[in-house]
Short mmCIF file of C-alpha atoms in Angstrom, two decimals:
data_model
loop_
_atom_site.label_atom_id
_atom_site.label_comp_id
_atom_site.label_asym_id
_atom_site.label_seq_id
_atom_site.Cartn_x
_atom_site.Cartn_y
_atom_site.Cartn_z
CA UNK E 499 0.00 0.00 0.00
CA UNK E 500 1.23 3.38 -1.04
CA UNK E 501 -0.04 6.88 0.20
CA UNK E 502 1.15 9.65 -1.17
CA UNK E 503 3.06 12.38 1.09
CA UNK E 504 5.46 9.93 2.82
CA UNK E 505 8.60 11.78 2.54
CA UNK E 506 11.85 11.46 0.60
CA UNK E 507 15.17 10.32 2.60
CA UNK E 508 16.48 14.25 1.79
CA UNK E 509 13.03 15.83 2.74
CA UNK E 510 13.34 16.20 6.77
CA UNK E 511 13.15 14.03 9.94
CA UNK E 512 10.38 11.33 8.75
CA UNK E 513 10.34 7.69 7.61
CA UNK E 514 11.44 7.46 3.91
CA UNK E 515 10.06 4.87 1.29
CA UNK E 516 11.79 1.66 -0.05
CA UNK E 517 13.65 0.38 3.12
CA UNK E 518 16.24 -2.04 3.24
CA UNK E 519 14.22 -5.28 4.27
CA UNK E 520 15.50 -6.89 7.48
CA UNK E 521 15.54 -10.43 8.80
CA UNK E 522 13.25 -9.97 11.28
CA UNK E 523 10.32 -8.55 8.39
CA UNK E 524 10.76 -11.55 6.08
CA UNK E 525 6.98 -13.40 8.04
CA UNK E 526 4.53 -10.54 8.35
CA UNK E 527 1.99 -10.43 10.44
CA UNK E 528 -1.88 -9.78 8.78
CA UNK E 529 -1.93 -6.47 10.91
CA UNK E 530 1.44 -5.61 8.82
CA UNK E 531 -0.49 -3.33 6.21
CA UNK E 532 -4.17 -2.90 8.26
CA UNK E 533 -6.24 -0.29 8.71
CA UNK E 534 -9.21 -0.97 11.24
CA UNK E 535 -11.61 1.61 9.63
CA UNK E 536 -11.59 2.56 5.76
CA UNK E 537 -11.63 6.01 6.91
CA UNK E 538 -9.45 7.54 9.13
CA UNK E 539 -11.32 8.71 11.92
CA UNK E 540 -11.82 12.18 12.41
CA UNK E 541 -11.09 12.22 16.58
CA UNK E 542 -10.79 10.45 18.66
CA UNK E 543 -9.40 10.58 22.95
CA UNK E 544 -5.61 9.50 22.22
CA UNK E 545 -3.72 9.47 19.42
CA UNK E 546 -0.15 7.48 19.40
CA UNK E 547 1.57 8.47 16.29
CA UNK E 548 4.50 5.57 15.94
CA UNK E 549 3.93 2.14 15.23
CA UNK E 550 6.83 0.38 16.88
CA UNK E 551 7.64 -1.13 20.35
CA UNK E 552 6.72 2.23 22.46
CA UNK E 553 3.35 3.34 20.24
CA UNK E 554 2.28 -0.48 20.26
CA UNK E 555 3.54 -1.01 24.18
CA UNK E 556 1.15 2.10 24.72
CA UNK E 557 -1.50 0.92 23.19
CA UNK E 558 -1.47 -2.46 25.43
CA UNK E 559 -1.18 -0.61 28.34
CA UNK E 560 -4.39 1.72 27.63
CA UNK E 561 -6.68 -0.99 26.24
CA UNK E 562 -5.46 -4.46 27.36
CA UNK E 563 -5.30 -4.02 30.92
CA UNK E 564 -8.27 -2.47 31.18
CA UNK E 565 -10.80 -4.74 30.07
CA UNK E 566 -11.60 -5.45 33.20
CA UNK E 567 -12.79 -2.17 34.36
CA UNK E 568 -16.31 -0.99 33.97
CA UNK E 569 -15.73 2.76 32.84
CA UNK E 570 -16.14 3.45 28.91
CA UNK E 571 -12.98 2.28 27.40
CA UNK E 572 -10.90 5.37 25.47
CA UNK E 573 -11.33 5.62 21.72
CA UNK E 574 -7.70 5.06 20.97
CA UNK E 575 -6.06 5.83 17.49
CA UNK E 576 -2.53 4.34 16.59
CA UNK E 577 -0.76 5.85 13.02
CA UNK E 578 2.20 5.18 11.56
CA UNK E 579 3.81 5.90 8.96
CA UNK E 580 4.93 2.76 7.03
CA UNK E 581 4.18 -0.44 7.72
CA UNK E 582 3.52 -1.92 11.80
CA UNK E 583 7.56 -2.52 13.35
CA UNK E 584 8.75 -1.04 10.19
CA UNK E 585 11.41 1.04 12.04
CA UNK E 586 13.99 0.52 14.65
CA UNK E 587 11.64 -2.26 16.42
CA UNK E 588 11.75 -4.17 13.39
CA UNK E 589 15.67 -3.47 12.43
CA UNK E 590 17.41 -4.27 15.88
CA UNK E 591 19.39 -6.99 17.48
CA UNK E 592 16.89 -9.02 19.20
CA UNK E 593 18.86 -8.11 22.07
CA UNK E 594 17.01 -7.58 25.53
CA UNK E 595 19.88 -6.94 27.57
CA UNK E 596 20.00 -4.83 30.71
CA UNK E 597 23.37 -2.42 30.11
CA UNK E 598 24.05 0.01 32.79
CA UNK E 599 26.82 -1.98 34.76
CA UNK E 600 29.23 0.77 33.02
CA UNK E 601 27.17 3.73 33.19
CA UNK E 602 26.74 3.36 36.66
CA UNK E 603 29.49 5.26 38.32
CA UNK E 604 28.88 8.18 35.59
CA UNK E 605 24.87 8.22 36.70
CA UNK E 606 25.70 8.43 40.30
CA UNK E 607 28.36 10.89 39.52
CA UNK E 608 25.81 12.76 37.62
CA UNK E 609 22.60 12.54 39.24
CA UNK E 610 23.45 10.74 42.43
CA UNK E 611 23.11 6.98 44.12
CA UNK E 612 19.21 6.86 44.08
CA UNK E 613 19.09 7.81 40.13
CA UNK E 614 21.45 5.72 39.21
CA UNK E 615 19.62 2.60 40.85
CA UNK E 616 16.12 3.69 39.29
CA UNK E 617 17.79 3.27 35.94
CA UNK E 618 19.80 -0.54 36.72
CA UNK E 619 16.51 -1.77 38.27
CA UNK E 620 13.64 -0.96 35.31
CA UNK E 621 16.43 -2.41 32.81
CA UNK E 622 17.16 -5.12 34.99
CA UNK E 623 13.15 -5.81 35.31
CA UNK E 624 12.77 -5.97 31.85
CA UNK E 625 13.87 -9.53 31.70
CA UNK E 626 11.37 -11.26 33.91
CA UNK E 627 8.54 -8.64 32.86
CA UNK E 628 8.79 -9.38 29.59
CA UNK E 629 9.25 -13.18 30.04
CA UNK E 630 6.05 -13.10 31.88
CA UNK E 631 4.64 -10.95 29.64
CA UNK E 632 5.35 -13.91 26.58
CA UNK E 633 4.11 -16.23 28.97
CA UNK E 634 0.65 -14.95 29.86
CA UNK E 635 -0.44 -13.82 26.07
CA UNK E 636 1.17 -16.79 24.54
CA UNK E 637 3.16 -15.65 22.40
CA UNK E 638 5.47 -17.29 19.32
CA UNK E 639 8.58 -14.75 19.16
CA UNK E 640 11.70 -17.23 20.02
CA UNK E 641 11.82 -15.78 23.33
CA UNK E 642 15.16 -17.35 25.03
CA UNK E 643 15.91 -16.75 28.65
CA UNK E 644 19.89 -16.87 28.90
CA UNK E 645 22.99 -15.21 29.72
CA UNK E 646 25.13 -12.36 28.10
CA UNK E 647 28.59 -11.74 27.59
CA UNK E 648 30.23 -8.15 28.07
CA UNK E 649 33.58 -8.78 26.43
CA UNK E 650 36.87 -6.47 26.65
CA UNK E 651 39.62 -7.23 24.59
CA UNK E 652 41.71 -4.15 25.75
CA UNK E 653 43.32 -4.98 29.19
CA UNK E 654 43.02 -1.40 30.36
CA UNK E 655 39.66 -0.69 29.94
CA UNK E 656 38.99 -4.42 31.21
CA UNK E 657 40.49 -3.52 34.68
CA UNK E 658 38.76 0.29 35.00
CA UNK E 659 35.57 -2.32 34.58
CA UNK E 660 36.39 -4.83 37.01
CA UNK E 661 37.44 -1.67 39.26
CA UNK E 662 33.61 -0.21 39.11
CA UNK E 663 32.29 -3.32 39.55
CA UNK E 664 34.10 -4.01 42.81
CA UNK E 665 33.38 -0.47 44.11
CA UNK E 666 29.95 -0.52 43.24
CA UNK E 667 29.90 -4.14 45.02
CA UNK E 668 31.41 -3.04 47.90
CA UNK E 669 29.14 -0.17 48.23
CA UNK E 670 26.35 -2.72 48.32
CA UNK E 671 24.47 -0.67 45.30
CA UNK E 672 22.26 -1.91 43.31
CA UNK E 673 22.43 -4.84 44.70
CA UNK E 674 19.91 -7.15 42.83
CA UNK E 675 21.51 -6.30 39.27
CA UNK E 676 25.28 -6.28 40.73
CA UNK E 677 24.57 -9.76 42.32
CA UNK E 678 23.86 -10.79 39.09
CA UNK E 679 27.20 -9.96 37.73
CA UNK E 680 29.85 -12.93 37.09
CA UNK E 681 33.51 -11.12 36.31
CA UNK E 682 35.71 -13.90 34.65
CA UNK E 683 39.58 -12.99 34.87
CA UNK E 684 42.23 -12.77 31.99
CA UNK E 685 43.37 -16.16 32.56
CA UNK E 686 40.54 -17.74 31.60
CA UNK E 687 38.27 -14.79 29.92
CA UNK E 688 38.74 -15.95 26.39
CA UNK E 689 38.13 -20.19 27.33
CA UNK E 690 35.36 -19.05 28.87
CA UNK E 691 33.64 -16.48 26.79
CA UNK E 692 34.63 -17.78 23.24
CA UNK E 693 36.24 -14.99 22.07
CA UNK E 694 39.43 -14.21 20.85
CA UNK E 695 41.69 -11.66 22.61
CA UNK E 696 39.33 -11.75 25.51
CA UNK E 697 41.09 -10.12 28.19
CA UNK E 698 37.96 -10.27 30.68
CA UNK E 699 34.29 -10.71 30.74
CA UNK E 700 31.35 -10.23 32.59
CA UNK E 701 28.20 -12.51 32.03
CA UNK E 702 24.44 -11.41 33.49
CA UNK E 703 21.31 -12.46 32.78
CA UNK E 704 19.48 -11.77 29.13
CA UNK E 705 17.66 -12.82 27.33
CA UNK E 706 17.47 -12.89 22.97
CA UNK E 707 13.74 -12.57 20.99
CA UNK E 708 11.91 -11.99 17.51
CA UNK E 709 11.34 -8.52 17.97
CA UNK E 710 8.98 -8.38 15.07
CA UNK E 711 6.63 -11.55 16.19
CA UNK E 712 6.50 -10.05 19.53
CA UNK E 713 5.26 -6.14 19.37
CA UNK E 714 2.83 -7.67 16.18
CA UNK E 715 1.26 -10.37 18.53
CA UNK E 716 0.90 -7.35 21.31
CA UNK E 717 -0.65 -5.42 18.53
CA UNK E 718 -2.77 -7.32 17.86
CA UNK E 719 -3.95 -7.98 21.11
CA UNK E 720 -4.33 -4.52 21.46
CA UNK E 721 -6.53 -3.91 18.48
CA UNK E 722 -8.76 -6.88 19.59
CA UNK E 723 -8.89 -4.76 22.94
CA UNK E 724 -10.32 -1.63 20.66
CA UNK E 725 -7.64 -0.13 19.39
CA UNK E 726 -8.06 1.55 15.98
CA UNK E 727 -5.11 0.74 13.94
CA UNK E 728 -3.98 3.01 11.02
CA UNK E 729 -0.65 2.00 9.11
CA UNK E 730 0.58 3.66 5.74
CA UNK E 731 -0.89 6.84 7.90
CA UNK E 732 2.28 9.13 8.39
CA UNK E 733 1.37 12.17 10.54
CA UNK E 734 3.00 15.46 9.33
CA UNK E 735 2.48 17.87 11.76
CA UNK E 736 0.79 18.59 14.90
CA UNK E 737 -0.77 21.69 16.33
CA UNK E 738 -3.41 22.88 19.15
CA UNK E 739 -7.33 22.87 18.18
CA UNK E 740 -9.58 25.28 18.15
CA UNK E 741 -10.41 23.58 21.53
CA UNK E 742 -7.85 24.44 24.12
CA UNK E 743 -7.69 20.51 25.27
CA UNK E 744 -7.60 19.19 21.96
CA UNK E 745 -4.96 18.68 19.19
CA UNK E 746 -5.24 18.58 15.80
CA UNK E 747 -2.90 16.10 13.69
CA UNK E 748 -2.22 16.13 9.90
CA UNK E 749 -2.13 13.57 7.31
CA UNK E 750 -2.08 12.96 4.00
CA UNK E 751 -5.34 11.52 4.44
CA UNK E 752 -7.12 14.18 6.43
CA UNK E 753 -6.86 15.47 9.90
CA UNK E 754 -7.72 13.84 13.18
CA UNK E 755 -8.04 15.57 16.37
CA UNK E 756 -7.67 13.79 19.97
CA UNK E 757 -7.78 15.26 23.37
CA UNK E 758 -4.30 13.87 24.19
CA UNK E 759 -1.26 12.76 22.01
CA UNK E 760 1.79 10.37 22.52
CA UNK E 761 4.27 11.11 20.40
CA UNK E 762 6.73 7.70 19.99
CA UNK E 763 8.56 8.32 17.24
CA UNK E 764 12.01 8.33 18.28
CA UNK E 765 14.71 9.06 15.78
CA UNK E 766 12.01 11.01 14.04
CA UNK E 767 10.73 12.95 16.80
CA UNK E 768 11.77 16.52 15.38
CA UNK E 769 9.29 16.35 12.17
CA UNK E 770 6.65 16.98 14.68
CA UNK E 771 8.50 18.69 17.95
CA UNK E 772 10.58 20.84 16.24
CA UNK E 773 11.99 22.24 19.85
CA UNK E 774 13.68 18.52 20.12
CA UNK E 775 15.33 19.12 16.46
CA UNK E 776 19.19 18.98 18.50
CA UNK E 777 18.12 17.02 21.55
CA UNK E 778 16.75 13.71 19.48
CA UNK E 779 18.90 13.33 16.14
CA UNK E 780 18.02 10.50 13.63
CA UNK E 781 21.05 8.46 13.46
CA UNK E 782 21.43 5.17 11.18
CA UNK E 783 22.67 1.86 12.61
CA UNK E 784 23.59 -1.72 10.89
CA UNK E 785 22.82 -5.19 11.34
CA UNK E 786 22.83 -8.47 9.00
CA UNK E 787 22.21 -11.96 9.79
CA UNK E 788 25.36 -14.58 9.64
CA UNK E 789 24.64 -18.33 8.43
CA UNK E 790 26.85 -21.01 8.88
CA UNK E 791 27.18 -23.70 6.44
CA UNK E 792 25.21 -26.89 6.95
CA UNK E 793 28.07 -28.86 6.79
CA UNK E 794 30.63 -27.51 9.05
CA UNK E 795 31.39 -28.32 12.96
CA UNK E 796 31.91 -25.08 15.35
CA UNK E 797 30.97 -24.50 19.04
CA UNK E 798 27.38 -24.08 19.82
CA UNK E 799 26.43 -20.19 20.91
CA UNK E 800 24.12 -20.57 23.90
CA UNK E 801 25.00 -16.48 25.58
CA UNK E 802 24.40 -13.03 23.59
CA UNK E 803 27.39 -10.89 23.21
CA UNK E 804 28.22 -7.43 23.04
CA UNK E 805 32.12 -7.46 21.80
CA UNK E 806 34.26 -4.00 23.09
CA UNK E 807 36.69 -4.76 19.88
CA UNK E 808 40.30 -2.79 20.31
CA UNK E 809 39.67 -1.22 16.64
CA UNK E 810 36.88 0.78 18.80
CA UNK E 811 34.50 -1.97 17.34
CA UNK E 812 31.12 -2.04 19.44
CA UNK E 813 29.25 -5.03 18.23
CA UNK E 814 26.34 -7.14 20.05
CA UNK E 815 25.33 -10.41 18.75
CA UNK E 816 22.52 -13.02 19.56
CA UNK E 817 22.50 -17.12 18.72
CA UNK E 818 19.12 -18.06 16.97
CA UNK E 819 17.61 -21.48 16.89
CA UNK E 820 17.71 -21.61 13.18
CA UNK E 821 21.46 -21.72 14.18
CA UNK E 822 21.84 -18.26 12.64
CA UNK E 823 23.56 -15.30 14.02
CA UNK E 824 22.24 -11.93 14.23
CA UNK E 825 25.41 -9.38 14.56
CA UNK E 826 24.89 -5.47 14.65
CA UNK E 827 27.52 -2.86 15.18
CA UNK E 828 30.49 -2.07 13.08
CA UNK E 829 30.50 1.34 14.56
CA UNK E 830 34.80 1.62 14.45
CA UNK E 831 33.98 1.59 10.43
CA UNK E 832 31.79 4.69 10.26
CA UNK E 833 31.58 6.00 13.80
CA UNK E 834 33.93 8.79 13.23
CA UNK E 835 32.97 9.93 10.11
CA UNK E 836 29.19 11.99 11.21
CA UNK E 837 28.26 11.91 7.87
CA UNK E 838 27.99 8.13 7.10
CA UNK E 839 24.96 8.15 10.07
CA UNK E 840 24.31 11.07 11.82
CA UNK E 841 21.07 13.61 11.41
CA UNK E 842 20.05 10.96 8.75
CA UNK E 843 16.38 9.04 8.13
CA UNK E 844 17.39 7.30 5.17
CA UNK E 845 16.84 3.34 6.26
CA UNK E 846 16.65 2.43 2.17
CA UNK E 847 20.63 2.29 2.15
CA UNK E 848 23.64 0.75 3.78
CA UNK E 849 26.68 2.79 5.21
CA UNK E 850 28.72 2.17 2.70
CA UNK E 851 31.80 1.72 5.19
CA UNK E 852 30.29 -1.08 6.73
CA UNK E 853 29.29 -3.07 4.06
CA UNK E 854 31.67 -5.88 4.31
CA UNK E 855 32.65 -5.37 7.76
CA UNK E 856 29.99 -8.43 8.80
CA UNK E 857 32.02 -10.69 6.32
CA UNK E 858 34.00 -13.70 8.13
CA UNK E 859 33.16 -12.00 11.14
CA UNK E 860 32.58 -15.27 12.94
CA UNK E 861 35.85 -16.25 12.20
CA UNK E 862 37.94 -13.35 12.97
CA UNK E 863 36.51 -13.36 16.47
CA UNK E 864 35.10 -16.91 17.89
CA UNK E 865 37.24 -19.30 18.77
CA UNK E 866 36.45 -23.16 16.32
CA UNK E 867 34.55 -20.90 13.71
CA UNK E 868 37.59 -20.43 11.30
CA UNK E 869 36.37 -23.40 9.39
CA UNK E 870 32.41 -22.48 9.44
CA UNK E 871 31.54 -21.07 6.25
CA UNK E 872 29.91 -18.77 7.99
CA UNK E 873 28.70 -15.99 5.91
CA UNK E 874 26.47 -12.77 5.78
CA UNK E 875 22.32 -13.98 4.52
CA UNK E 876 20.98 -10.75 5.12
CA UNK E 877 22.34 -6.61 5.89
CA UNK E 878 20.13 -3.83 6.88
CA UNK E 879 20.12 -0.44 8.43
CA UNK E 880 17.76 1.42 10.93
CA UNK E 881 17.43 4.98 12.02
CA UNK E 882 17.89 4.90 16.18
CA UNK E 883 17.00 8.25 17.78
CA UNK E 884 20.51 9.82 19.31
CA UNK E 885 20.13 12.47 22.09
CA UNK E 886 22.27 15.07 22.83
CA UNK E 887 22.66 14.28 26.78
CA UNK E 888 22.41 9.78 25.94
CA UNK E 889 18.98 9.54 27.72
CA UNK E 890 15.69 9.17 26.66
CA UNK E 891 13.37 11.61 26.63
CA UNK E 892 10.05 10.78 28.70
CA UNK E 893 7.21 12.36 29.98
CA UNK E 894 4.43 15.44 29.10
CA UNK E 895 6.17 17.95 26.18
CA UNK E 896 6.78 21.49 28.36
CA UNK E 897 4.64 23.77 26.98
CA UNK E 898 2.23 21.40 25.29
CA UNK E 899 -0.21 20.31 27.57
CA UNK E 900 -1.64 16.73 26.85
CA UNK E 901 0.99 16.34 24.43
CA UNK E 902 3.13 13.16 25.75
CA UNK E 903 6.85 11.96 24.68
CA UNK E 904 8.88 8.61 24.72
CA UNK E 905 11.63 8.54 22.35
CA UNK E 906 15.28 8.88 21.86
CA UNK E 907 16.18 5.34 22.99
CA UNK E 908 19.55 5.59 22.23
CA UNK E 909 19.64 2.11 20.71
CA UNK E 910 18.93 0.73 23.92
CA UNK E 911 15.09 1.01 24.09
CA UNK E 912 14.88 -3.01 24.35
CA UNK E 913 15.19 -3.01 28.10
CA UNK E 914 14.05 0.55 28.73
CA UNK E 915 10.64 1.01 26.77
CA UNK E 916 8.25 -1.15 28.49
CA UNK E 917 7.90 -0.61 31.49
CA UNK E 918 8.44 3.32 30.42
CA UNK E 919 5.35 3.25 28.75
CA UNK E 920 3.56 1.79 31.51
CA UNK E 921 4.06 5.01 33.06
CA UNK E 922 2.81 6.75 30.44
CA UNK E 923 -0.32 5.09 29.52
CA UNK E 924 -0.74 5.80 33.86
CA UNK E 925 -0.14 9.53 32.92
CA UNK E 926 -2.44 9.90 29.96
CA UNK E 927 -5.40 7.62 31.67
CA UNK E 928 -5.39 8.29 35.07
CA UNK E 929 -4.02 11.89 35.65
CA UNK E 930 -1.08 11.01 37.63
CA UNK E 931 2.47 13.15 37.43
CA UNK E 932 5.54 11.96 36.03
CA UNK E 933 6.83 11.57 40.06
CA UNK E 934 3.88 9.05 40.45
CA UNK E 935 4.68 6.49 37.87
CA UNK E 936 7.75 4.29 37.83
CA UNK E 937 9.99 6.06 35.04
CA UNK E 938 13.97 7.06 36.06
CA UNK E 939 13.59 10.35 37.11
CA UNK E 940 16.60 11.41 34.79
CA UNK E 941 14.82 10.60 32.05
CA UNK E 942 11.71 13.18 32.67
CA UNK E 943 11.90 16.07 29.56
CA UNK E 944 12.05 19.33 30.91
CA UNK E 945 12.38 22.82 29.80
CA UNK E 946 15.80 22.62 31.33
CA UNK E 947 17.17 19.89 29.36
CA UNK E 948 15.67 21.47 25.88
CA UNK E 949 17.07 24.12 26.58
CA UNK E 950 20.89 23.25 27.45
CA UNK E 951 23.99 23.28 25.74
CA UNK E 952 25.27 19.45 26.86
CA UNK E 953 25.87 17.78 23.30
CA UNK E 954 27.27 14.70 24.08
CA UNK E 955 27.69 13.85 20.37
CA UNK E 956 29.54 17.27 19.53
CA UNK E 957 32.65 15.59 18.97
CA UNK E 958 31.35 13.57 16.73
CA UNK E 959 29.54 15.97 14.61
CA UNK E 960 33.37 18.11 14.36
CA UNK E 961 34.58 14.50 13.36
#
């Protein structure tokens, strides 16, 4: 299905056309393409524009888990631009992996001891939340309860790691995630991880998923709840009604006007809050899928990996069943050069730096896959959402009353987006404040943050 008015690559901050296809789209769901009315519907009482994990996990929290309750259920309107998971949720690693065992000392640093633990626990709850949450609806997505790998192959930053994590230990901090935490030594950090050049190694609980089959199956559950679902929809601007408590959103096909909004389009946030144009930048990512040959022996991958390579590699990996890999990263190829990924929705291309970086990747870097075959199936590319301080940004727009935001994941929303929009379907539904829902307090929006001059990614940007 084609609408006209979706946006070029070079045309501004919104989802272009002709995307690079990823693994995790090649079984679509019926809801893929669906619209639940002909007609788009001209209000309605909340409208989530972005059809990926945060829209959809906002949608479930507004309409599925309140079937039970005897007040009139909320007319809820979902649009997106493309297809359902046809951005970042549909492009990633397949990773959920709590990450904040090295951000840590900066957050307490930063914010202080309490912040800091808000953020380890909700990633660190992710896990079980989500197991249970594939558990109770029943749902086919290869979910895979294991254990990850942090790998350093550069002895000095693997003892300034093993440093925090024995401070942080000793400090008894958060202790339920830190608990968790299994630090393997030199001596035997590349026997036990796998890896080559391992130097040392933490492992932590993790767990590995079909990102795709999930959020569609919650979709879906959450249009049977009510929701009205309206793909191939994009939404190209925003603005207050003629009614003070009521917005007014444009689309190709007509306008729609709802008494509260939640905006959850991450890396594409600034086509419709302009004020976040240099606080949430688009910024492109890679990823491919690695298949062995049939006919070759090599060690069988039961943990998910991220790999701190000393070329300033950053690359994450998960086993599949099909005995596939999924491998993402290759930022040491690109990374430096803002241009190849930065400020950039374009999805329909590879960075051309990276393009063979995937290639005997296996066997540079795991130990008894040098005689695999193991070669790349499948490359693609996704647009994350980049912020200029590296945290999200969460919580009612200042200045625009009823108008809510959750985006700028960072390439990390796996573990973070949730439970996040838990909170905010609390917010929109029930009234409460940002202080009364469970979201890390450093990752409220505020007038404050919008307007400072922190830009994390500067350096980049001077390359």
């Amino acid at each position: 299905m084609y609408v006209p008015g979706l946006p070029s690559p070079a045309s501004g901050p919104f989802p272009c056309e002709n995307s690079t296809l990823p693994f995790w789209r090649t079984e679509l769901h019926e809801l893929d393409s669906y619209r639940s009315t002909k007609q788009l519907p001209k209000s309605c009482d909340v409208l989530i524009i972005g059809g990926g994990y945060a829209g959809i996990a906002a949608a479930y929290h507004l309409l599925r888990e309140d079937e039970s309750s005897t007040s009139p259920k909320r007319s809820v309107v979902l649009a997106e631009a493309r297809e359902a998971c046809s951005g970042a949720t549909g492009r990633n690693g397949g990773h959920l992996r709590p990450s904040v065992y090295s951000r840590l000392p900066r957050y307490i640093k930063q914010y202080g001891v309490e912040a800091a633990v808000e953020v380890a626990g909700l990633e660190f709850d992710h896990v079980q939340t989500i197991a249970a949450l594939v558990k109770k609806e029943n749902i086919d997505c290869d979910f895979t309860l294991t254990r990850s790998f942090d790998i350093y192959t550069d002895k000095t930053e693997a003892e300034a790691a093993k440093k925090s994590y024995e401070e942080l230990k000793a400090a008894g901090i958060a202790k339920s995630t830190i608990d968790d935490l299994i630090w393997t030594d030199a001596e035997h950090a590349e026997e036990v991880s796998g890896v080559k050049g391992c130097v040392g190694c933490f492992t932590f609980t993790a767990a590995h998923l079909w990102p795709y089959k999930l959020f569609t199956h919650l979709l879906a559950r959450a249009v049977s709840s009510g929701l009205n679902l309206q793909t191939h929809t994009p939404i190209l601007s925003i603005s207050p009604s003629s009614s003070s408590e009521k917005w007014t959103a444009s689309t190709p096909r007509g306008l729609i006007t709802s008494s509260k909004v939640i905006i959850a389009t991450n890396g594409y946030t600034a086509g419709l809050l302009p004020e976040y144009t240099s606080k949430i930048v688009p910024s492109k990512g890679i990823c491919c899928r690695i298949v062995p040959s049939s006919t070759s022996t090599h060690p069988n991958l039961t943990h998910t990996y991220c790999l701190r390579l000393p070329d300033g590699g950053f690359d994450y990996l998960i086993p599949r069943h099909d005995g596939s890999i999924i491998v993402g990263g290759a930022r040491s190829t690109f990374f430096k050069e803002h241009e190849n990924w930065y400020n950039t929705t374009d999805d329909s291309t590879l960075i051309k730096p990276a393009e063979k970086y995937f290639d005997n990747y296996m066997q540079r870097n795991f130990l008894g896959w040098e005689e695999s075959g193991a070669r790349v199936d499948q490359i693609w590319t996704g647009v994350m959402g980049y912020t200029s301080d590296s945290l999200p940004s969460i919580g009612e727009v200042p200045g625009r009353d009823g108008c809510f935001i959750a985006a700028g994941f960072v390439g990390h929303g796996m573990p973070v987006i949730w439970l996040t929009m838990k909170g905010i379907a609390e917010m929109v539904k029930e009234g409460k404040s940002f202080e009364e829902v469970r979201i890390p307090r450093i990752y409220k929006t505020t007038k404050e943050r919008l307007e400072s001059d922190l830009d994390l990614l500067g350096p980049v940007k001077k390359g």
